[in-house]
Amino acid sequence: MPPHQQTSSWVLYESDASKETPEVPPSAEQRKWQVVWRNVILFALLHIGGVYGAYLFLFKAMWATRTFAVFLYICSGLGITAGAHRLWAHKSYKARLPLRILLTVFNTIAFQDSALDWARDHRMHHKYSETDADPHNATRGFFFSHVGWLLVRKHPEIKAKGNTIDMSDLKADPILRFQKKHYMILMPIACFLMPTYVPTLWGETLWNAYFVCSIFRYVYVLNVTWLVNSAAHKWGSKPYDKNINPVETKPVSLVVLGEGFHNYHHVFPWDYKTAELGNYSLNITKLFIDTMAKIGWAYDLKTVSTEVIEKRVKRTGDGSHEEWGYEDIH
Ligand code: ST9
Ligand code: ZN
Ligand code: ZN
């Protein structure tokens, strides 16, 4: 087995501050694609609709409709960042029932498949990062890690190694089971019908409401999410571990509600901030979780000590940590 095919020793909830990473970033071997043409056609149509929706958003829609589209972007985005990612995939904090229900609703508006399936793929992405068992293996290039992985059958390694992922914690949650069981009813209501209906209450046309608040908003949130798999595995600095591909990128972080500090996140995946400091302006998700903690809906927020971070920066960082100015702030 070539070195990049070997499984990582990363354990989901334990500190991997001492984990050794290969000195040469991995690269993928040739692969025969089994293209799923249904997805190619649906995503092509969706993106054409998305571009048209962007035009209506910019030039035609009512201000209330535009505001509602942005509101849905933030809510559905939080359903992915605070819900599927930081709460369910990583268990970086705990949430009480009302927050779990709210995040499930937000998550369903985002239509990125059920939170159970999302978390399963994401746990694979961390455990088998940049190998064939990583669903969006970034060593296969920008396009594959962005959207290509949703257009082809999964690599057999994903299905083979999938059973090493313990999902019992999430399967025990009746809300997540309910979402998965009724996904094909809940998702169309949350992602398409509700966003199309609500703007008609202030006099918007069904046409504008559908293309702006459903299609454009959905395509936009999909693409910024995918940027974390593509751009944030490619262009940026590596203050915490220079031997892996994930990077720190402020531009991406800005549009993904604080999820662009991806070098940090891959090194310390259990930190609820998914960043060293979690500057509010670039990390709306941290602001949201902190607010939920203040009202008692979120608790047990996990983070990483400055000493552990500094040790790791010295041992495997690319030297860019100082440029980020963290030393002065700590
Ligand atoms: C979407 C998801 O877009 C995006 C996720 C992005 C993740 C980003 C992460 C970055 C960090 C967080 C940042 C967030 C930022 C957010 C910002 C917001 C502002 N383990 O999949 P199937 C087995 S979704 C174990 O059909 P195929 C299993 O038995 C977009 N087993 O494989 C499974 O059956 P079941 C909307 C696994 O046939 C069976 O295989 N959704 C695993 O190869 C079949 O699985 C779509 O467009 C595993 N990991 O098809 C749907 N995986 O599920 C697109 C599979 O019953 N997907 N198995 O247990 C598909 O059509 C198909 O999945 C496929 C592969 C064609 C891609
Ligand atoms: Zn990643
Ligand atoms: Zn993650």
Coordinates of N, CA, C and O in Angstrom, one line a residue, residues 198-293:
V198 N -43.0 32.3 1.5 CA -42.9 33.5 2.5 C -42.8 34.8 1.8 O -43.5 35.8 2.1
P199 N -42.0 35.0 0.7 CA -41.9 36.4 0.1 C -43.2 36.8 -0.5 O -43.4 38.1 -0.7
T200 N -44.1 35.9 -0.8 CA -45.4 36.3 -1.4 C -46.2 37.1 -0.3 O -47.1 37.9 -0.7
L201 N -45.9 36.9 0.9 CA -46.6 37.6 2.0 C -46.4 39.1 2.0 O -47.2 39.9 2.5
W202 N -45.3 39.6 1.4 CA -45.1 41.0 1.3 C -45.2 41.4 -0.2 O -44.7 42.5 -0.6
G203 N -45.8 40.6 -1.0 CA -46.2 41.0 -2.4 C -45.2 40.6 -3.4 O -45.3 41.1 -4.6
E204 N -44.2 39.8 -3.1 CA -43.2 39.4 -4.1 C -43.9 38.4 -5.1 O -44.8 37.7 -4.7
T205 N -43.4 38.3 -6.3 CA -43.9 37.3 -7.3 C -43.4 36.0 -6.9 O -42.3 35.8 -6.4
L206 N -44.2 34.9 -7.2 CA -43.8 33.6 -7.0 C -42.5 33.3 -7.7 O -41.6 32.6 -7.2
W207 N -42.4 33.8 -8.9 CA -41.2 33.6 -9.8 C -40.0 34.1 -9.2 O -39.0 33.4 -9.0
N208 N -40.0 35.4 -8.7 CA -38.8 36.0 -8.1 C -38.5 35.2 -6.8 O -37.3 34.9 -6.5
A209 N -39.5 34.9 -6.0 CA -39.3 34.3 -4.7 C -38.6 32.9 -4.9 O -37.6 32.6 -4.2
Y210 N -39.1 32.2 -5.9 CA -38.6 30.8 -6.2 C -37.1 30.9 -6.6 O -36.2 30.2 -6.1
F211 N -36.8 31.8 -7.6 CA -35.4 31.8 -8.1 C -34.4 32.5 -7.2 O -33.3 32.1 -7.1
V212 N -34.9 33.5 -6.4 CA -34.0 34.2 -5.5 C -33.8 33.4 -4.2 O -32.7 33.1 -3.8
C213 N -34.9 33.1 -3.5 CA -34.8 32.6 -2.1 C -34.6 31.1 -2.1 O -34.1 30.5 -1.1
S214 N -35.1 30.4 -3.1 CA -34.8 28.9 -3.2 C -33.6 28.6 -4.0 O -32.6 28.2 -3.4
I215 N -33.6 28.9 -5.3 CA -32.6 28.3 -6.2 C -31.3 29.1 -6.0 O -30.2 28.5 -5.7
F216 N -31.3 30.4 -6.1 CA -30.0 31.1 -6.0 C -29.4 31.0 -4.6 O -28.2 30.6 -4.4
R217 N -30.2 31.1 -3.6 CA -29.7 31.0 -2.2 C -29.2 29.6 -2.0 O -28.1 29.4 -1.4
Y218 N -29.9 28.5 -2.5 CA -29.4 27.2 -2.3 C -28.0 26.9 -3.0 O -27.1 26.4 -2.5
V219 N -28.0 27.4 -4.3 CA -26.8 27.2 -5.1 C -25.6 27.9 -4.5 O -24.5 27.4 -4.4
Y220 N -25.9 29.1 -4.0 CA -24.8 29.9 -3.3 C -24.3 29.2 -2.1 O -23.1 29.1 -2.0
V221 N -25.2 28.8 -1.2 CA -24.7 28.1 0.0 C -24.0 26.8 -0.3 O -22.9 26.5 0.3
L222 N -24.5 26.1 -1.3 CA -23.7 24.9 -1.7 C -22.3 25.2 -2.1 O -21.3 24.6 -1.7
N223 N -22.2 26.2 -3.0 CA -20.8 26.5 -3.5 C -19.9 27.1 -2.5 O -18.7 26.7 -2.5
V224 N -20.4 27.9 -1.6 CA -19.5 28.3 -0.5 C -19.1 27.2 0.4 O -17.9 27.1 0.9
T225 N -20.0 26.3 0.7 CA -19.7 25.1 1.5 C -18.6 24.3 0.8 O -17.6 23.9 1.4
W226 N -18.8 24.1 -0.5 CA -17.8 23.3 -1.3 C -16.4 23.9 -1.3 O -15.4 23.2 -1.4
L227 N -16.4 25.3 -1.2 CA -15.1 26.0 -1.2 C -14.2 25.5 0.0 O -13.0 25.5 -0.1
V228 N -14.8 25.0 1.1 CA -14.0 24.5 2.2 C -13.3 23.2 1.8 O -12.1 23.0 2.2
N229 N -14.0 22.4 0.9 CA -13.3 21.2 0.5 C -12.3 21.5 -0.6 O -11.3 20.7 -0.8
S230 N -12.5 22.5 -1.4 CA -11.6 22.8 -2.6 C -10.6 23.8 -2.2 O -9.4 23.5 -2.0
A231 N -11.0 25.1 -2.2 CA -10.1 26.2 -2.0 C -9.3 26.1 -0.6 O -8.1 26.3 -0.6
A232 N -10.1 25.7 0.4 CA -9.4 25.6 1.7 C -8.6 24.4 1.9 O -8.1 24.1 3.0
H233 N -8.5 23.6 0.8 CA -7.5 22.5 0.8 C -6.4 22.8 -0.2 O -5.6 21.9 -0.6
K234 N -6.3 24.1 -0.6 CA -5.4 24.4 -1.7 C -4.6 25.7 -1.5 O -3.4 25.7 -1.6
W235 N -5.3 26.8 -1.3 CA -4.6 28.1 -1.4 C -4.7 28.8 0.0 O -5.7 29.3 0.4
G236 N -3.5 28.9 0.7 CA -3.5 29.6 1.9 C -2.2 29.2 2.7 O -1.4 28.5 2.2
S237 N -2.2 29.6 4.0 CA -1.0 29.2 4.8 C -1.3 28.1 5.7 O -2.5 27.7 6.0
K238 N -0.2 27.5 6.3 CA -0.3 26.3 7.1 C 0.4 26.5 8.5 O 1.4 25.9 8.7
P239 N -0.1 27.5 9.3 CA 0.6 27.8 10.5 C 0.7 26.6 11.5 O 1.6 26.6 12.4
Y240 N -0.2 25.6 11.4 CA -0.2 24.5 12.4 C 0.4 23.2 12.0 O 1.0 22.5 12.7
D241 N 0.2 22.9 10.7 CA 0.9 21.7 10.1 C 1.1 21.9 8.6 O 0.2 21.9 7.8
K242 N 2.4 22.0 8.3 CA 2.7 22.2 6.9 C 2.7 20.9 6.1 O 2.8 21.0 4.8
N243 N 2.5 19.8 6.7 CA 2.6 18.5 6.0 C 1.2 18.1 5.5 O 1.1 16.9 5.0
I244 N 0.1 18.9 5.8 CA -1.2 18.5 5.3 C -1.6 19.6 4.3 O -1.1 20.7 4.3
N245 N -2.6 19.3 3.5 CA -3.1 20.2 2.5 C -4.0 21.3 3.0 O -4.0 22.4 2.4
P246 N -4.9 21.1 4.0 CA -5.8 22.1 4.4 C -5.0 23.4 4.9 O -4.0 23.3 5.5
V247 N -5.7 24.5 4.6 CA -5.0 25.8 4.8 C -5.9 26.8 5.6 O -7.1 26.6 5.7
E248 N -5.3 27.9 6.1 CA -6.0 29.0 6.6 C -6.4 30.0 5.5 O -5.5 30.4 4.8
T249 N -7.6 30.3 5.4 CA -8.0 31.3 4.3 C -9.1 32.2 4.8 O -10.2 31.8 5.0
K250 N -8.8 33.5 4.9 CA -9.7 34.5 5.4 C -10.9 34.7 4.4 O -12.0 34.8 4.8
P251 N -10.6 34.8 3.1 CA -11.7 35.1 2.1 C -12.7 34.0 2.2 O -13.9 34.2 2.2
V252 N -12.3 32.7 2.3 CA -13.3 31.6 2.4 C -14.0 31.7 3.7 O -15.3 31.6 3.8
S253 N -13.3 32.0 4.8 CA -13.9 32.0 6.1 C -15.0 33.0 6.2 O -16.1 32.8 6.8
L254 N -14.8 34.1 5.5 CA -15.8 35.2 5.5 C -17.2 34.7 5.0 O -18.2 35.0 5.5
V255 N -17.2 33.9 3.9 CA -18.4 33.5 3.3 C -19.0 32.2 3.9 O -20.1 31.9 3.7
V256 N -18.2 31.5 4.6 CA -18.7 30.2 5.2 C -18.9 30.3 6.7 O -18.8 29.3 7.5
L257 N -19.1 31.5 7.2 CA -19.5 31.8 8.6 C -18.4 31.3 9.5 O -18.7 30.7 10.6
G258 N -17.1 31.4 9.1 CA -16.0 31.1 10.0 C -15.4 29.7 9.9 O -14.8 29.2 10.8
E259 N -15.6 29.0 8.8 CA -15.1 27.7 8.6 C -13.8 27.6 7.7 O -13.5 26.5 7.2
G260 N -13.2 28.7 7.5 CA -12.1 28.7 6.5 C -10.7 28.6 7.2 O -9.7 28.6 6.5
F261 N -10.7 28.4 8.5 CA -9.4 28.2 9.2 C -9.1 26.7 9.3 O -9.1 26.1 10.3
H262 N -8.9 26.2 8.0 CA -9.1 24.8 7.9 C -7.8 24.0 8.2 O -7.9 22.8 8.5
N263 N -6.6 24.7 8.2 CA -5.4 24.0 8.7 C -5.6 23.8 10.2 O -5.3 22.7 10.7
Y264 N -6.0 24.8 10.9 CA -6.3 24.6 12.4 C -7.3 23.5 12.6 O -7.1 22.7 13.4
H265 N -8.4 23.6 11.8 CA -9.5 22.6 12.1 C -9.0 21.2 11.9 O -9.5 20.3 12.6
H266 N -8.2 20.9 10.8 CA -7.8 19.5 10.6 C -6.8 19.1 11.7 O -6.7 17.9 12.0
V267 N -6.1 20.0 12.4 CA -5.2 19.6 13.4 C -5.9 19.5 14.8 O -5.7 18.6 15.6
F268 N -6.9 20.4 15.0 CA -7.6 20.4 16.3 C -9.1 20.3 16.0 O -9.9 21.3 16.3
P269 N -9.6 19.2 15.4 CA -11.0 19.2 15.0 C -12.1 19.2 16.1 O -13.2 19.5 15.8
W270 N -11.7 19.1 17.3 CA -12.7 19.1 18.4 C -13.0 20.5 18.9 O -13.8 20.7 19.8
D271 N -12.3 21.5 18.5 CA -12.4 22.9 19.0 C -13.7 23.5 18.4 O -13.9 23.6 17.1
Y272 N -14.7 23.9 19.2 CA -16.0 24.4 18.7 C -15.8 25.7 17.9 O -16.7 26.0 17.1
K273 N -14.7 26.4 18.0 CA -14.5 27.6 17.2 C -14.0 27.3 15.8 O -14.1 28.2 14.9
T274 N -13.5 26.1 15.5 CA -12.8 25.7 14.3 C -11.8 26.7 13.9 O -11.5 26.9 12.7
A275 N -11.2 27.4 14.9 CA -10.2 28.4 14.6 C -9.5 28.7 15.9 O -10.0 28.4 17.0
E276 N -8.3 29.3 15.8 CA -7.5 29.5 17.1 C -8.2 30.6 17.9 O -8.4 30.4 19.1
L277 N -8.6 31.7 17.3 CA -9.2 32.8 18.1 C -10.7 33.0 17.9 O -11.4 33.3 18.8
G278 N -11.1 32.7 16.7 CA -12.5 32.8 16.4 C -13.0 34.3 16.4 O -13.9 34.6 17.1
N279 N -12.2 35.1 15.7 CA -12.6 36.5 15.5 C -14.1 36.6 15.0 O -14.4 36.0 14.0
Y280 N -14.9 37.3 15.7 CA -16.3 37.3 15.4 C -16.7 37.7 14.0 O -17.5 37.1 13.4
S281 N -16.0 38.7 13.5 CA -16.3 39.2 12.1 C -16.2 38.0 11.1 O -16.9 38.0 10.1
L282 N -15.3 37.1 11.3 CA -15.1 36.1 10.3 C -15.6 34.7 10.8 O -15.5 33.7 10.2
N283 N -16.2 34.7 12.0 CA -16.7 33.5 12.6 C -18.0 33.6 13.3 O -18.2 33.5 14.5
I284 N -19.0 33.9 12.4 CA -20.4 34.1 12.9 C -20.9 32.9 13.6 O -21.7 33.0 14.6
T285 N -20.4 31.7 13.2 CA -20.8 30.5 13.9 C -20.4 30.5 15.4 O -21.1 30.0 16.3
K286 N -19.2 31.0 15.6 CA -18.7 31.0 17.0 C -19.6 32.0 17.8 O -20.1 31.7 18.9
L287 N -20.0 33.1 17.2 CA -20.9 34.1 17.8 C -22.2 33.4 18.2 O -22.8 33.6 19.3
F288 N -22.7 32.6 17.2 CA -24.0 31.9 17.4 C -23.9 30.9 18.6 O -24.7 30.9 19.5
I289 N -22.8 30.1 18.6 CA -22.7 29.1 19.6 C -22.5 29.8 21.0 O -23.1 29.4 22.0
D290 N -21.7 30.8 21.0 CA -21.5 31.6 22.3 C -22.8 32.1 22.8 O -23.1 32.1 24.0
T291 N -23.6 32.7 21.9 CA -24.9 33.2 22.3 C -25.8 32.1 22.8 O -26.5 32.3 23.8
M292 N -25.8 31.0 22.1 CA -26.6 29.8 22.6 C -26.1 29.4 24.0 O -26.9 29.0 24.8
A293 N -24.8 29.4 24.2 CA -24.3 29.0 25.5 C -24.8 30.0 26.6 O -25.1 29.6 27.7

